[in-house]
Tab-separated table of C-alpha atoms in Angstrom:
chain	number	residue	atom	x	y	z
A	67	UNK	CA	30.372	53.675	124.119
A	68	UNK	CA	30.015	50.151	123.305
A	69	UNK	CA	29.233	49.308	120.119
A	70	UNK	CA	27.930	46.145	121.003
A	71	UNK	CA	26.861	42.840	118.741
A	72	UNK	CA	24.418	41.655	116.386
A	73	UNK	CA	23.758	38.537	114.354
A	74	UNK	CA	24.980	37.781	110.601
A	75	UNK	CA	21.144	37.227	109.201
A	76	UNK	CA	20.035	34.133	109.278
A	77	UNK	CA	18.187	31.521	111.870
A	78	UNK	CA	16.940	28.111	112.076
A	79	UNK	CA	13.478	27.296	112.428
A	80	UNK	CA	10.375	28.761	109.939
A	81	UNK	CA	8.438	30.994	112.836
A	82	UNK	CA	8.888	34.589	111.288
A	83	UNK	CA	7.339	35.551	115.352
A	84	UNK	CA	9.268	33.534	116.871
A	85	UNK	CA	12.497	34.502	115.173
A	86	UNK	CA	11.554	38.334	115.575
A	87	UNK	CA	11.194	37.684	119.826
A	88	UNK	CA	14.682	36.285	119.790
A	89	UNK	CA	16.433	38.535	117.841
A	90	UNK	CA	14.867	41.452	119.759
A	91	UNK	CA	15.067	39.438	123.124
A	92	UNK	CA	19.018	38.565	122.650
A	93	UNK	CA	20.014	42.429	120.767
A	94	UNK	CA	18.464	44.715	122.704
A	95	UNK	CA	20.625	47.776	121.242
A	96	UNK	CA	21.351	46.305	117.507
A	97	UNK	CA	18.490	43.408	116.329
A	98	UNK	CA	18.045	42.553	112.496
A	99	UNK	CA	15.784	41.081	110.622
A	100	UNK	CA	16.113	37.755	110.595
A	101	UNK	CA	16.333	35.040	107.610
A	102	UNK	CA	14.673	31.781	107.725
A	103	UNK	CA	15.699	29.803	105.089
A	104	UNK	CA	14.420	26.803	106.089
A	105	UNK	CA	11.155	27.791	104.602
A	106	UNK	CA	12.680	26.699	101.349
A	107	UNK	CA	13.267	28.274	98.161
A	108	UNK	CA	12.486	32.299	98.510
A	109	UNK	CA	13.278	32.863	102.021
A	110	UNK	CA	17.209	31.385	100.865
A	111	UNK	CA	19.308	34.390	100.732
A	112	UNK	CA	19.909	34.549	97.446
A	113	UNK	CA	16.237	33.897	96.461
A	114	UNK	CA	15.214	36.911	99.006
A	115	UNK	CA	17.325	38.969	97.630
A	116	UNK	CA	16.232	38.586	93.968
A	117	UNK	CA	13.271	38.970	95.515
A	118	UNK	CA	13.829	42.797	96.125
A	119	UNK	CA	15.057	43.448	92.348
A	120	UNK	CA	13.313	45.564	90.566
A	121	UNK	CA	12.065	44.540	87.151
A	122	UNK	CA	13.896	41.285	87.173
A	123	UNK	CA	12.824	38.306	87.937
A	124	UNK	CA	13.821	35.039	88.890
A	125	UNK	CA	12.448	31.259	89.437
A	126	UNK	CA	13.647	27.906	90.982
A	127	UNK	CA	15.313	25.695	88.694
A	128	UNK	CA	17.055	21.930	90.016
A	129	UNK	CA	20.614	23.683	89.048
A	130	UNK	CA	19.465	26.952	91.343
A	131	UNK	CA	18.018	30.348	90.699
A	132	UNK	CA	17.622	31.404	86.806
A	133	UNK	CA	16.655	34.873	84.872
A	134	UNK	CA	13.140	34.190	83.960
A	135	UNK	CA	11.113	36.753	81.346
A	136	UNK	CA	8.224	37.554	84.456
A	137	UNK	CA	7.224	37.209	87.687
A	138	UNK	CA	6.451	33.881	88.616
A	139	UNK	CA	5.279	31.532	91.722
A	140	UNK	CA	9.227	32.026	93.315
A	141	UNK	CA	9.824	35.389	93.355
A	142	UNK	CA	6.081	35.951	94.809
A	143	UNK	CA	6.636	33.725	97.582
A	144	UNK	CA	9.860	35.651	97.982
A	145	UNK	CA	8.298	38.814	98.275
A	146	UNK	CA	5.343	37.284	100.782
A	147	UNK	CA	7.826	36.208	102.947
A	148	UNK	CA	9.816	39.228	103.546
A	149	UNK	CA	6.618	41.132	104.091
A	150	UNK	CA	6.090	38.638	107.193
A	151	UNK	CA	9.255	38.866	108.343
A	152	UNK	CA	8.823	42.564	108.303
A	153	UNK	CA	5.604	42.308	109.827
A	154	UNK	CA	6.889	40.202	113.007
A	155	UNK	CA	10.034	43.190	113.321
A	156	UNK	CA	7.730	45.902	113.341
A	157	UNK	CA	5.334	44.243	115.983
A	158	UNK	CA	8.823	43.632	118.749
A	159	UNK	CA	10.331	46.713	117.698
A	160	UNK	CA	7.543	49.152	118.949
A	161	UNK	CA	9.183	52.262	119.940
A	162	UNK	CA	12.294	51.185	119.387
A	163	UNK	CA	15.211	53.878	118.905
A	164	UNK	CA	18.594	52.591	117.763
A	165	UNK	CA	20.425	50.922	115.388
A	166	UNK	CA	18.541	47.977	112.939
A	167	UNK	CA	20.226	46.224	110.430
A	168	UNK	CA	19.042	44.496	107.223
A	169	UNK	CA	21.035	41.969	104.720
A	170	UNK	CA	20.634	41.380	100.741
A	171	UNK	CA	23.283	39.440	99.008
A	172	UNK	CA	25.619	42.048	96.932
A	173	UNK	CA	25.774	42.297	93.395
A	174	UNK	CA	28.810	40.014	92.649
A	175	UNK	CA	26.959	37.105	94.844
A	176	UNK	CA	23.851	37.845	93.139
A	177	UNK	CA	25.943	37.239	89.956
A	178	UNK	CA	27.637	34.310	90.478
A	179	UNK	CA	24.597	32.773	91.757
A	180	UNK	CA	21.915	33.629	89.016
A	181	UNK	CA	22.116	31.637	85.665
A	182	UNK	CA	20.931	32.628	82.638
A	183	UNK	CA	18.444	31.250	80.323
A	184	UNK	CA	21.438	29.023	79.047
A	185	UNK	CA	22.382	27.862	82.383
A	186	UNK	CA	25.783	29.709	82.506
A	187	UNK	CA	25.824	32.283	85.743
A	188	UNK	CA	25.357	35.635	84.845
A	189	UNK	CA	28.560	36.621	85.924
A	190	UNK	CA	29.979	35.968	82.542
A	191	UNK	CA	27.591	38.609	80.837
A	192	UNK	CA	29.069	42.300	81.327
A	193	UNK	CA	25.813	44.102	80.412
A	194	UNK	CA	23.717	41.966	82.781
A	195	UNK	CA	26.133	42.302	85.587
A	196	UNK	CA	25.519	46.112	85.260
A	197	UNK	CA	21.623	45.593	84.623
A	198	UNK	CA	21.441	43.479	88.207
A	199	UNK	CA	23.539	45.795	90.278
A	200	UNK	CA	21.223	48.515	89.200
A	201	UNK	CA	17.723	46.516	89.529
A	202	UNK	CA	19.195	46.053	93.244
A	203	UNK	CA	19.714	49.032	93.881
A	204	UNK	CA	16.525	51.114	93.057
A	205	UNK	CA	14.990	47.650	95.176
A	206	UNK	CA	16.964	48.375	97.752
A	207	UNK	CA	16.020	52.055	97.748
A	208	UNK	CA	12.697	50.947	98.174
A	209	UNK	CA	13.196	48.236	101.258
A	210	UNK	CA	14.836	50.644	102.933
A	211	UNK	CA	12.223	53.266	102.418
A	212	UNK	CA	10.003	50.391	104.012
A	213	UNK	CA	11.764	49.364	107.143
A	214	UNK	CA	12.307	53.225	107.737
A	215	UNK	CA	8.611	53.597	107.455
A	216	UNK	CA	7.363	50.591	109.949
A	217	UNK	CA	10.499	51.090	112.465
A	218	UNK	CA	10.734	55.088	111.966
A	219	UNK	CA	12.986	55.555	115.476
A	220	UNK	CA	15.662	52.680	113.362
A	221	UNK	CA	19.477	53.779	112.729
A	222	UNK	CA	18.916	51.248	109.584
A	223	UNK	CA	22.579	49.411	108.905
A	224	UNK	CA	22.424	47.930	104.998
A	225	UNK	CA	24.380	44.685	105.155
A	226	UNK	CA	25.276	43.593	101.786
A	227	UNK	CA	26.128	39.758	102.049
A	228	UNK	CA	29.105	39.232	99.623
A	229	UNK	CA	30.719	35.254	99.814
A	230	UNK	CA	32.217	35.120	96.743
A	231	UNK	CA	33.857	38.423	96.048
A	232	UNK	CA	36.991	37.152	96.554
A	233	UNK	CA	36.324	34.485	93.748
A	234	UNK	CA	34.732	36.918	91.585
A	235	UNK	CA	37.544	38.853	91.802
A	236	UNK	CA	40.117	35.474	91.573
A	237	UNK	CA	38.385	33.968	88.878
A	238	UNK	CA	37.682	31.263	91.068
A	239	UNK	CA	33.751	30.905	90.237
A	240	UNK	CA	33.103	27.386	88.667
A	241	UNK	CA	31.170	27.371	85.129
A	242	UNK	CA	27.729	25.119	85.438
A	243	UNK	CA	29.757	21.716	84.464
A	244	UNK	CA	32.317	22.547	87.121
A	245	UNK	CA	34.612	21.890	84.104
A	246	UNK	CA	36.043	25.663	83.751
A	247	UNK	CA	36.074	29.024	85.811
A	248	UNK	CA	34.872	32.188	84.776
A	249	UNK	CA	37.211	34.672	84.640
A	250	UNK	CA	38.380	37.242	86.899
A	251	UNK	CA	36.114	40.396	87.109
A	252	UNK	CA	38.043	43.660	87.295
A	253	UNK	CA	38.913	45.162	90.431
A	254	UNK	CA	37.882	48.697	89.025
A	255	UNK	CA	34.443	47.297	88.143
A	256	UNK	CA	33.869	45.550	90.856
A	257	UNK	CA	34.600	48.451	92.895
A	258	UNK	CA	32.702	50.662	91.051
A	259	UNK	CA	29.579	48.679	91.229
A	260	UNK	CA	29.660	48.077	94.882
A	261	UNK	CA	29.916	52.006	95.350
A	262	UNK	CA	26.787	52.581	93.517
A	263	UNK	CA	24.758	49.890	95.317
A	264	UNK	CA	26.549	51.069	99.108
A	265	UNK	CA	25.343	54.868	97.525
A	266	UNK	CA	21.525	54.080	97.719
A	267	UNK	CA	22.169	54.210	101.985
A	268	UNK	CA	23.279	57.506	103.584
A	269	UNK	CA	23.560	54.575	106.456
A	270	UNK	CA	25.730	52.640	107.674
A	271	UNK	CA	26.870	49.726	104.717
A	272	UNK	CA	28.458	46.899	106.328
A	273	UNK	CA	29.670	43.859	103.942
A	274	UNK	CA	30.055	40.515	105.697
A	275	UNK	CA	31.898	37.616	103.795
A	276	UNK	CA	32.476	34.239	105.551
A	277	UNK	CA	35.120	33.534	102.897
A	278	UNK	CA	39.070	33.596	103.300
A	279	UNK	CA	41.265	36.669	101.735
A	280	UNK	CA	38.328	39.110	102.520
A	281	UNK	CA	39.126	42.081	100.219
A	282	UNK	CA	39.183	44.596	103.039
A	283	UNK	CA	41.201	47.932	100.968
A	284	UNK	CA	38.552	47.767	97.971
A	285	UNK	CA	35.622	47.676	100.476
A	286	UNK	CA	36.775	50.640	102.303
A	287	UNK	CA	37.082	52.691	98.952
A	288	UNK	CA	33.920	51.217	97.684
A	289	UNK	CA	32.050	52.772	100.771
A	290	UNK	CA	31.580	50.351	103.144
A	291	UNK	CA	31.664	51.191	106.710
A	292	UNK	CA	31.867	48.564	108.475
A	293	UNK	CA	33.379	44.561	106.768
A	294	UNK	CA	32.123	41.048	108.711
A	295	UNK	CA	34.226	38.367	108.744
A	296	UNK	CA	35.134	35.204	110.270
A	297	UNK	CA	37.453	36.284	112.551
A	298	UNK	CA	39.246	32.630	112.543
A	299	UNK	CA	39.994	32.936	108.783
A	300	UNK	CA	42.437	36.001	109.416
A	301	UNK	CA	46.303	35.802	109.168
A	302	UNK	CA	48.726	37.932	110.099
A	303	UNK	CA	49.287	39.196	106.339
A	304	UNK	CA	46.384	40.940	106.937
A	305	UNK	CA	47.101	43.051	110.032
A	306	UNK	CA	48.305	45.678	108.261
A	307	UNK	CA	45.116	46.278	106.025
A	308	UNK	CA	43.217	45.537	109.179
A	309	UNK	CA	45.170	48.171	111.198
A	310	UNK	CA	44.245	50.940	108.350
A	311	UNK	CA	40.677	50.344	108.336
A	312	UNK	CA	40.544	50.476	111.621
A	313	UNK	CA	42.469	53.965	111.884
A	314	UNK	CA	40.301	54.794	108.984
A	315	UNK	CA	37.210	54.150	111.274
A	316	UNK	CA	35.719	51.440	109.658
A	317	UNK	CA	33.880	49.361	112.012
A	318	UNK	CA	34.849	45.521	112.107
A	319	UNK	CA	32.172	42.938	112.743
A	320	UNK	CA	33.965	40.357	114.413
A	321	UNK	CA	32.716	36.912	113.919
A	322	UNK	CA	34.337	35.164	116.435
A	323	UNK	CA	31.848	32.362	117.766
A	324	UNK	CA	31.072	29.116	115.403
A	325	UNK	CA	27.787	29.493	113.701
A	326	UNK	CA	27.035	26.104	113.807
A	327	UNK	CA	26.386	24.180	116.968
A	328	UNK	CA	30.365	23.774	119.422
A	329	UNK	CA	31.016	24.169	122.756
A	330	UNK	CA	31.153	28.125	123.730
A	331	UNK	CA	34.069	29.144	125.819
A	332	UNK	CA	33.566	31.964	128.380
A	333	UNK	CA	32.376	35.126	127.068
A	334	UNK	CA	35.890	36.715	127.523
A	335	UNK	CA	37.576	34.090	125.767
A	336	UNK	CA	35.775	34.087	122.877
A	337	UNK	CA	37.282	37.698	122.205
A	338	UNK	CA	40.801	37.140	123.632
A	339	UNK	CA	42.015	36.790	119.582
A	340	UNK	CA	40.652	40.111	119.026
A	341	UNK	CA	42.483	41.462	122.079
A	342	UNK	CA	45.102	39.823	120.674
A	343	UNK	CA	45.265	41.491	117.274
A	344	UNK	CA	44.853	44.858	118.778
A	345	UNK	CA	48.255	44.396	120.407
A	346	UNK	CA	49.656	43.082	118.087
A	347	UNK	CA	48.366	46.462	115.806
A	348	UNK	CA	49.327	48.890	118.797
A	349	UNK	CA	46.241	50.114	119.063
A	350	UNK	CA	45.307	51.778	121.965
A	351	UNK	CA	42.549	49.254	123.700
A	352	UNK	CA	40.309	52.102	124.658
A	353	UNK	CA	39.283	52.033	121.006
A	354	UNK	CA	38.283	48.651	120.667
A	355	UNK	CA	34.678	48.814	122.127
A	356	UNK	CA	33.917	51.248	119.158
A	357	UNK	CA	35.591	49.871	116.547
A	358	UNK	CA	34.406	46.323	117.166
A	359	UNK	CA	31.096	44.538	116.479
A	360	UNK	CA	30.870	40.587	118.260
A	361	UNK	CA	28.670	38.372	116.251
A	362	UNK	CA	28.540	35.152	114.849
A	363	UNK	CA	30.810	34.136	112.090
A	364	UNK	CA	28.336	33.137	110.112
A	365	UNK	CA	24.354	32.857	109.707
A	366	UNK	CA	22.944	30.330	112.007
A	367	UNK	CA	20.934	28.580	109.691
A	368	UNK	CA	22.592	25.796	110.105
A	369	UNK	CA	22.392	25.444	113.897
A	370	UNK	CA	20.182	23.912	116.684
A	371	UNK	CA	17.463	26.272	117.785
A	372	UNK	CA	18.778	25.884	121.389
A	373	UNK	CA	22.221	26.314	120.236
A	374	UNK	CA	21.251	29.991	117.703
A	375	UNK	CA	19.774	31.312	120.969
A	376	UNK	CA	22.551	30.705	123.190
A	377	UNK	CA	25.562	32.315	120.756
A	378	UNK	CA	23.436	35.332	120.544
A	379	UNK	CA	23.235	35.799	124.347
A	380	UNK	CA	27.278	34.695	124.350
A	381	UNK	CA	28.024	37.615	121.479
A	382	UNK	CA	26.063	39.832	123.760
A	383	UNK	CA	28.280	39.071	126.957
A	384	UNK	CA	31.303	39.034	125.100
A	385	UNK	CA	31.124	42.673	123.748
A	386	UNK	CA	30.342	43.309	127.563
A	387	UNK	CA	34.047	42.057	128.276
A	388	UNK	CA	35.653	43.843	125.675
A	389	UNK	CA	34.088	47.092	126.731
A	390	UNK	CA	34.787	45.912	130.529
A	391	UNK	CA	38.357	44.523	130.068
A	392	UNK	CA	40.111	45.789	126.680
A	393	UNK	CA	42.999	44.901	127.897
């Protein structure tokens, strides 16, 4: 059993159609619904996402996304947006059995993105931290409800897209002049809100971060089942967390092809690192087809259309050669 590859979430381009085809084109067995962000503000991740919160609401400011007291124009357009994206899935995924996944930016993201009427990021503000997880989840609840409803033969995976965890949990998230950092959430908290937000999904919940020092021990005991990751930002002091979520079954997504445009190696050497790690683990290579997801190592927002299709057909063939050759 295989278990394949999918993308991270987002693509370039503004055709909600045209992104659907590809996605479902290139992922036969795991497509996603894709994020087009170069709509502008709404179909960003974080806008889309506080899109989806539940009496909350948000609206464009120069300095980013702030807490506003009603709905207004940007959360709207938000909302309109992810209805055609869902649209364009549902019309390519006709019939379709297997898994599906869909991203929202995590709480602590969310957090560290939104300001508040004072211009200060939420983060800073206890009570509103635990007022936004919750707002996320019941929207979540209800997305998912959604996507189950259009696509009812989907395996729905919940990705929760989490960046700056690890500065949220290092203190490391700059204050609106850049001048001072915020300071460092708990780990008990932080862990404790992620496990109510993973709880709304009997699913799969897989949390990708494209940021160093992923915080792979608290997202296991938060929930999670499966952590994405740019594969090139691992170091060895990590193999030993690595090797327990794996035993632990956790699934990794492996993002081990540049999400912006690069020359691609052959299929099979674009997973050799992973290989790699497994030996040096000891883990027995028959395992590594299940336990391992190939995708980008990040969204492809940022990349050529040409170049977005081609590392989707590459994460594709590489999974092949892991399942072919694990050794």
């Amino acid at each position: 059993m295989s278990a394949g590859a999918t993308g991270v979430g987002s693509l370039p381009g503004g055709d909600a159609r045209e992104a659907a085809k590809t996605v479902t084109g290139s992922f036969e067995d795991f497509p996603y619904l894709a994020e087009l962000p170069a709509r502008g503000p709404g179909a960003d991740m974080i806008g889309r996402s506080l899109g989806l919160l539940v009496d909350m609401y948000a609206h464009v400011e120069p300095s980013g996304w702030r807490i506003s007291d009603r709905p207004g124009r940007d959360s709207k357009r938000a909302r309109s947006w992810l209805g055609e994206d869902l649209d364009a899935l549902e019309e390519f995924t006709q019939g379709y059995t297997g898994r599906l996944k869909v991203q929202a930016v995590g709480p602590w993201t969310l957090a560290a993105a939104l300001e508040l009427h004072g211009g200060e990021a939420l983060l800073q503000d206890a009570g509103a931290c635990r007022d936004l997880a919750g707002s996320l989840a019941e929207g979540l609840r209800e997305h998912l409800a959604d996507v189950r409803k259009r696509i009812p033969g989907a395996e729905v995976v919940l990705q929760l897209d989490e960046p700056s965890l690890t500065a949220v949990l290092l203190g490391r998230v700059r204050s609106a002049s850049g001048y001072r950092t915020y300071r460092a959430v708990d780990r008990q908290v932080v862990e404790g809100t992620l496990r109510d937000v993973f709880a709304v999904h009997d699913g799969e919940v897989v949390v990708h971060s494209c940021a160093p020092e992923v915080p792979f021990g608290l997202l296991r005991r938060a929930g999670a089942t499966g952590i994405s990751f740019d594969f090139s930002l691992l170091t060895e002091r990590e193999d030993d967390t690595i090797g327990e979520a794996v035993e632990g079954g956790t699934k990794l997504f492996a993002g081990v092809v540049p999400g912006t445009d690069a020359p691609l190696s052959d299929p099979g050497g674009s997973v050799m690192g992973v290989r790699k790690l497994w030996r040096r683990l000891g883990l027995a290579p028959g395992t590594l087809a299940e336990s391992v997801v190939v995708t980008p190592s990040c969204g492809l927002a940022g990349a050529s259309p040409a170049y977005a299709r081609a590392v989707q057909a590459h994460c594709v063939r590489a999974a092949r050669s892991l399942a072919d050759n694990p050794e």
